């Protein structure tokens, strides 16, 4: 991976982590477990989803296979960058990452996310190859994705749910 791309990806990963940390700052475990009256996810549910998704998607990168040649897809990269943060567009979570009570507290779920994110960052810091020359699968994409695309999804995913958490906190505070 070129140094410039590595810096971009590390910045995106850091921004996603910071957005999530900021969104949950000061939430206590009782409030984190409260669900909106409409039956949507709680803050704890979002944190669980983000932590589990990070691990699942990163496992896809670890299981990637060489493509033989770079597989760039600038159009799909642009769509990922745009759609990942668009909370107006509903995206149903695959069953494997739907919250299922894996964590008791928000701090446990956030710690699991941080641990998984640290693994992702370490990998990006040391990966020597071209991310677009490695392919893997994503549970919501019909065709193989290259590892740069997968990392974009991983990096932006916590930012998407940080927006959701801010909304949830406001809604449950007003109930």
PDB file of C-alpha atoms in Angstrom:
ATOM      1  CA  UNK A   1       0.000   0.000   0.000  1.00  0.00           C
ATOM      2  CA  UNK A   2       1.311   3.429  -0.858  1.00  0.00           C
ATOM      3  CA  UNK A   3       2.079   5.706   2.092  1.00  0.00           C
ATOM      4  CA  UNK A   4      -0.519   8.259   0.948  1.00  0.00           C
ATOM      5  CA  UNK A   5      -3.288   5.657   0.816  1.00  0.00           C
ATOM      6  CA  UNK A   6      -2.184   4.237   4.148  1.00  0.00           C
ATOM      7  CA  UNK A   7      -2.438   7.726   5.726  1.00  0.00           C
ATOM      8  CA  UNK A   8      -5.900   8.229   4.213  1.00  0.00           C
ATOM      9  CA  UNK A   9      -7.167   4.903   5.524  1.00  0.00           C
ATOM     10  CA  UNK A  10      -5.651   5.404   8.988  1.00  0.00           C
ATOM     11  CA  UNK A  11      -7.264   8.854   9.146  1.00  0.00           C
ATOM     12  CA  UNK A  12     -10.659   7.418   8.167  1.00  0.00           C
ATOM     13  CA  UNK A  13     -10.319   4.668  10.757  1.00  0.00           C
ATOM     14  CA  UNK A  14      -9.404   7.218  13.443  1.00  0.00           C
ATOM     15  CA  UNK A  15     -12.288   9.502  12.481  1.00  0.00           C
ATOM     16  CA  UNK A  16     -14.760   6.621  12.737  1.00  0.00           C
ATOM     17  CA  UNK A  17     -13.460   5.643  16.163  1.00  0.00           C
ATOM     18  CA  UNK A  18     -13.590   9.216  17.397  1.00  0.00           C
ATOM     19  CA  UNK A  19     -17.119   9.766  16.092  1.00  0.00           C
ATOM     20  CA  UNK A  20     -18.318   6.672  17.953  1.00  0.00           C
ATOM     21  CA  UNK A  21     -16.451   7.611  21.144  1.00  0.00           C
ATOM     22  CA  UNK A  22     -17.918  11.103  21.035  1.00  0.00           C
ATOM     23  CA  UNK A  23     -21.444   9.814  20.416  1.00  0.00           C
ATOM     24  CA  UNK A  24     -21.377   7.566  23.499  1.00  0.00           C
ATOM     25  CA  UNK A  25     -19.454   9.902  25.810  1.00  0.00           C
ATOM     26  CA  UNK A  26     -21.247  10.229  29.127  1.00  0.00           C
ATOM     27  CA  UNK A  27     -23.981   7.681  28.438  1.00  0.00           C
ATOM     28  CA  UNK A  28     -24.624   5.437  31.418  1.00  0.00           C
ATOM     29  CA  UNK A  29     -25.556   1.784  31.128  1.00  0.00           C
ATOM     30  CA  UNK A  30     -29.229   2.326  31.977  1.00  0.00           C
ATOM     31  CA  UNK A  31     -29.657   4.952  29.287  1.00  0.00           C
ATOM     32  CA  UNK A  32     -27.582   2.913  26.843  1.00  0.00           C
ATOM     33  CA  UNK A  33     -30.016   0.017  27.198  1.00  0.00           C
ATOM     34  CA  UNK A  34     -33.136   2.156  26.670  1.00  0.00           C
ATOM     35  CA  UNK A  35     -34.851   1.639  23.349  1.00  0.00           C
ATOM     36  CA  UNK A  36     -36.827   4.318  21.552  1.00  0.00           C
ATOM     37  CA  UNK A  37     -40.595   3.946  21.878  1.00  0.00           C
ATOM     38  CA  UNK A  38     -40.778   2.964  18.202  1.00  0.00           C
ATOM     39  CA  UNK A  39     -38.876  -0.231  19.061  1.00  0.00           C
ATOM     40  CA  UNK A  40     -35.635   0.728  17.314  1.00  0.00           C
ATOM     41  CA  UNK A  41     -32.184  -0.138  18.537  1.00  0.00           C
ATOM     42  CA  UNK A  42     -30.769   1.143  21.800  1.00  0.00           C
ATOM     43  CA  UNK A  43     -27.331   2.730  22.117  1.00  0.00           C
ATOM     44  CA  UNK A  44     -26.099  -0.620  23.471  1.00  0.00           C
ATOM     45  CA  UNK A  45     -27.568  -2.396  20.435  1.00  0.00           C
ATOM     46  CA  UNK A  46     -25.724   0.003  18.110  1.00  0.00           C
ATOM     47  CA  UNK A  47     -22.453  -0.498  19.957  1.00  0.00           C
ATOM     48  CA  UNK A  48     -22.842  -4.274  19.805  1.00  0.00           C
ATOM     49  CA  UNK A  49     -23.622  -4.103  16.098  1.00  0.00           C
ATOM     50  CA  UNK A  50     -20.585  -1.920  15.374  1.00  0.00           C
ATOM     51  CA  UNK A  51     -18.239  -4.128  17.426  1.00  0.00           C
ATOM     52  CA  UNK A  52     -19.475  -7.373  15.876  1.00  0.00           C
ATOM     53  CA  UNK A  53     -19.477  -5.915  12.370  1.00  0.00           C
ATOM     54  CA  UNK A  54     -15.896  -4.662  12.726  1.00  0.00           C
ATOM     55  CA  UNK A  55     -14.725  -8.148  13.664  1.00  0.00           C
ATOM     56  CA  UNK A  56     -16.770  -9.860  10.959  1.00  0.00           C
ATOM     57  CA  UNK A  57     -15.667  -7.573   8.143  1.00  0.00           C
ATOM     58  CA  UNK A  58     -12.049  -7.662   9.241  1.00  0.00           C
ATOM     59  CA  UNK A  59     -12.219 -11.474   9.199  1.00  0.00           C
ATOM     60  CA  UNK A  60     -13.155 -11.105   5.543  1.00  0.00           C
ATOM     61  CA  UNK A  61      -9.977  -9.121   4.954  1.00  0.00           C
ATOM     62  CA  UNK A  62      -7.895 -11.720   6.759  1.00  0.00           C
ATOM     63  CA  UNK A  63      -9.411 -14.362   4.488  1.00  0.00           C
ATOM     64  CA  UNK A  64      -8.899 -12.352   1.299  1.00  0.00           C
ATOM     65  CA  UNK A  65      -7.269 -13.971  -1.677  1.00  0.00           C
ATOM     66  CA  UNK A  66      -4.922 -12.462  -4.246  1.00  0.00           C
ATOM     67  CA  UNK A  67      -6.741 -11.288  -7.361  1.00  0.00           C
ATOM     68  CA  UNK A  68      -3.678 -11.603  -9.568  1.00  0.00           C
ATOM     69  CA  UNK A  69      -4.013  -7.988 -10.672  1.00  0.00           C
ATOM     70  CA  UNK A  70      -5.450  -4.840  -9.112  1.00  0.00           C
ATOM     71  CA  UNK A  71      -9.249  -4.712  -9.136  1.00  0.00           C
ATOM     72  CA  UNK A  72      -9.933  -0.970  -8.785  1.00  0.00           C
ATOM     73  CA  UNK A  73     -13.554   0.143  -8.823  1.00  0.00           C
ATOM     74  CA  UNK A  74     -13.638   3.939  -8.369  1.00  0.00           C
ATOM     75  CA  UNK A  75     -17.404   4.049  -8.907  1.00  0.00           C
ATOM     76  CA  UNK A  76     -18.074   1.585  -6.097  1.00  0.00           C
ATOM     77  CA  UNK A  77     -15.545   3.336  -3.827  1.00  0.00           C
ATOM     78  CA  UNK A  78     -17.428   6.606  -4.370  1.00  0.00           C
ATOM     79  CA  UNK A  79     -20.766   4.934  -3.630  1.00  0.00           C
ATOM     80  CA  UNK A  80     -19.381   3.435  -0.423  1.00  0.00           C
ATOM     81  CA  UNK A  81     -18.035   6.799   0.689  1.00  0.00           C
ATOM     82  CA  UNK A  82     -21.370   8.506   0.004  1.00  0.00           C
ATOM     83  CA  UNK A  83     -23.873   5.878   1.086  1.00  0.00           C
ATOM     84  CA  UNK A  84     -22.096   4.729   4.235  1.00  0.00           C
ATOM     85  CA  UNK A  85     -22.863   8.004   6.001  1.00  0.00           C
ATOM     86  CA  UNK A  86     -26.360   8.540   4.585  1.00  0.00           C
ATOM     87  CA  UNK A  87     -28.669   7.793   7.522  1.00  0.00           C
ATOM     88  CA  UNK A  88     -31.631   8.697   5.315  1.00  0.00           C
ATOM     89  CA  UNK A  89     -31.035   5.474   3.435  1.00  0.00           C
ATOM     90  CA  UNK A  90     -32.066   2.451   5.494  1.00  0.00           C
ATOM     91  CA  UNK A  91     -29.725  -0.523   5.317  1.00  0.00           C
ATOM     92  CA  UNK A  92     -30.889  -3.668   7.082  1.00  0.00           C
ATOM     93  CA  UNK A  93     -28.139  -5.416   9.017  1.00  0.00           C
ATOM     94  CA  UNK A  94     -27.346  -8.989   7.990  1.00  0.00           C
ATOM     95  CA  UNK A  95     -28.574 -11.453  10.617  1.00  0.00           C
ATOM     96  CA  UNK A  96     -25.041 -12.309  11.740  1.00  0.00           C
ATOM     97  CA  UNK A  97     -24.490  -8.737  13.028  1.00  0.00           C
ATOM     98  CA  UNK A  98     -27.974  -7.982  14.376  1.00  0.00           C
ATOM     99  CA  UNK A  99     -27.745  -7.152  18.098  1.00  0.00           C
ATOM    100  CA  UNK A 100     -28.375 -10.246  20.196  1.00  0.00           C
ATOM    101  CA  UNK A 101     -27.406  -9.216  23.724  1.00  0.00           C
ATOM    102  CA  UNK A 102     -23.748 -10.190  23.386  1.00  0.00           C
ATOM    103  CA  UNK A 103     -22.714  -7.397  25.786  1.00  0.00           C
ATOM    104  CA  UNK A 104     -24.207  -6.401  29.140  1.00  0.00           C
ATOM    105  CA  UNK A 105     -22.834  -2.876  29.284  1.00  0.00           C
ATOM    106  CA  UNK A 106     -22.072  -0.107  26.831  1.00  0.00           C
ATOM    107  CA  UNK A 107     -18.503   0.019  28.107  1.00  0.00           C
ATOM    108  CA  UNK A 108     -18.052  -3.705  27.348  1.00  0.00           C
ATOM    109  CA  UNK A 109     -19.414  -3.259  23.825  1.00  0.00           C
ATOM    110  CA  UNK A 110     -17.286  -0.174  23.207  1.00  0.00           C
ATOM    111  CA  UNK A 111     -14.198  -1.973  24.531  1.00  0.00           C
ATOM    112  CA  UNK A 112     -14.880  -4.831  22.098  1.00  0.00           C
ATOM    113  CA  UNK A 113     -15.117  -2.321  19.269  1.00  0.00           C
ATOM    114  CA  UNK A 114     -11.880  -0.636  20.330  1.00  0.00           C
ATOM    115  CA  UNK A 115     -10.080  -3.980  20.460  1.00  0.00           C
ATOM    116  CA  UNK A 116     -11.320  -4.955  17.019  1.00  0.00           C
ATOM    117  CA  UNK A 117     -10.477  -1.503  15.642  1.00  0.00           C
ATOM    118  CA  UNK A 118      -6.947  -1.747  17.077  1.00  0.00           C
ATOM    119  CA  UNK A 119      -6.482  -5.021  15.166  1.00  0.00           C
ATOM    120  CA  UNK A 120      -7.682  -3.330  11.977  1.00  0.00           C
ATOM    121  CA  UNK A 121      -5.353  -0.356  12.464  1.00  0.00           C
ATOM    122  CA  UNK A 122      -2.333  -2.569  13.173  1.00  0.00           C
ATOM    123  CA  UNK A 123      -3.035  -4.519  10.016  1.00  0.00           C
ATOM    124  CA  UNK A 124      -3.341  -1.364   7.885  1.00  0.00           C
ATOM    125  CA  UNK A 125      -0.118   0.001   9.386  1.00  0.00           C
ATOM    126  CA  UNK A 126       1.847  -3.057   8.284  1.00  0.00           C
ATOM    127  CA  UNK A 127       0.122  -4.433   5.157  1.00  0.00           C
ATOM    128  CA  UNK A 128       2.777  -4.387   2.411  1.00  0.00           C
ATOM    129  CA  UNK A 129       0.655  -5.040  -0.672  1.00  0.00           C
ATOM    130  CA  UNK A 130      -1.883  -3.331  -2.897  1.00  0.00           C
ATOM    131  CA  UNK A 131      -5.285  -3.553  -1.214  1.00  0.00           C
ATOM    132  CA  UNK A 132      -7.024  -3.483  -4.581  1.00  0.00           C
ATOM    133  CA  UNK A 133      -5.150  -6.650  -5.568  1.00  0.00           C
ATOM    134  CA  UNK A 134      -6.804  -8.687  -2.831  1.00  0.00           C
ATOM    135  CA  UNK A 135     -10.458  -9.707  -2.962  1.00  0.00           C
ATOM    136  CA  UNK A 136     -12.927 -10.938  -0.410  1.00  0.00           C
ATOM    137  CA  UNK A 137     -16.668 -11.143   0.117  1.00  0.00           C
ATOM    138  CA  UNK A 138     -19.031  -8.848   1.935  1.00  0.00           C
ATOM    139  CA  UNK A 139     -22.363 -10.218   3.179  1.00  0.00           C
ATOM    140  CA  UNK A 140     -24.317  -7.414   1.490  1.00  0.00           C
ATOM    141  CA  UNK A 141     -22.444  -7.094  -1.807  1.00  0.00           C
ATOM    142  CA  UNK A 142     -23.236  -9.589  -4.552  1.00  0.00           C
ATOM    143  CA  UNK A 143     -19.818  -9.533  -6.198  1.00  0.00           C
ATOM    144  CA  UNK A 144     -16.363  -9.793  -4.647  1.00  0.00           C
ATOM    145  CA  UNK A 145     -14.961  -6.592  -3.157  1.00  0.00           C
ATOM    146  CA  UNK A 146     -11.355  -5.565  -3.008  1.00  0.00           C
ATOM    147  CA  UNK A 147      -9.791  -4.992   0.386  1.00  0.00           C
ATOM    148  CA  UNK A 148      -9.637  -1.209  -0.071  1.00  0.00           C
ATOM    149  CA  UNK A 149     -13.435  -1.200  -0.513  1.00  0.00           C
ATOM    150  CA  UNK A 150     -13.865  -3.434   2.525  1.00  0.00           C
ATOM    151  CA  UNK A 151     -11.654  -1.155   4.624  1.00  0.00           C
ATOM    152  CA  UNK A 152     -13.681   1.872   3.483  1.00  0.00           C
ATOM    153  CA  UNK A 153     -16.807   0.147   4.761  1.00  0.00           C
ATOM    154  CA  UNK A 154     -15.083  -0.755   8.029  1.00  0.00           C
ATOM    155  CA  UNK A 155     -13.737   2.763   8.517  1.00  0.00           C
ATOM    156  CA  UNK A 156     -17.023   4.568   7.813  1.00  0.00           C
ATOM    157  CA  UNK A 157     -19.403   2.174   9.565  1.00  0.00           C
ATOM    158  CA  UNK A 158     -18.887   3.553  13.113  1.00  0.00           C
ATOM    159  CA  UNK A 159     -19.509   7.105  11.846  1.00  0.00           C
ATOM    160  CA  UNK A 160     -22.854   6.004  10.431  1.00  0.00           C
ATOM    161  CA  UNK A 161     -23.905   4.516  13.740  1.00  0.00           C
ATOM    162  CA  UNK A 162     -22.508   7.435  15.731  1.00  0.00           C
ATOM    163  CA  UNK A 163     -25.133   9.538  13.949  1.00  0.00           C
ATOM    164  CA  UNK A 164     -27.772   6.979  14.911  1.00  0.00           C
ATOM    165  CA  UNK A 165     -26.610   6.968  18.539  1.00  0.00           C
ATOM    166  CA  UNK A 166     -26.894  10.749  18.779  1.00  0.00           C
ATOM    167  CA  UNK A 167     -30.465  10.480  17.506  1.00  0.00           C
ATOM    168  CA  UNK A 168     -31.325   7.607  19.870  1.00  0.00           C
ATOM    169  CA  UNK A 169     -29.974   9.497  22.861  1.00  0.00           C
ATOM    170  CA  UNK A 170     -32.118  12.526  22.015  1.00  0.00           C
ATOM    171  CA  UNK A 171     -35.223  10.413  21.451  1.00  0.00           C
ATOM    172  CA  UNK A 172     -34.968   8.372  24.658  1.00  0.00           C
ATOM    173  CA  UNK A 173     -34.158  11.510  26.689  1.00  0.00           C
ATOM    174  CA  UNK A 174     -37.395  13.083  25.450  1.00  0.00           C
ATOM    175  CA  UNK A 175     -39.573  10.015  26.218  1.00  0.00           C
TER     176      UNK A 175
END
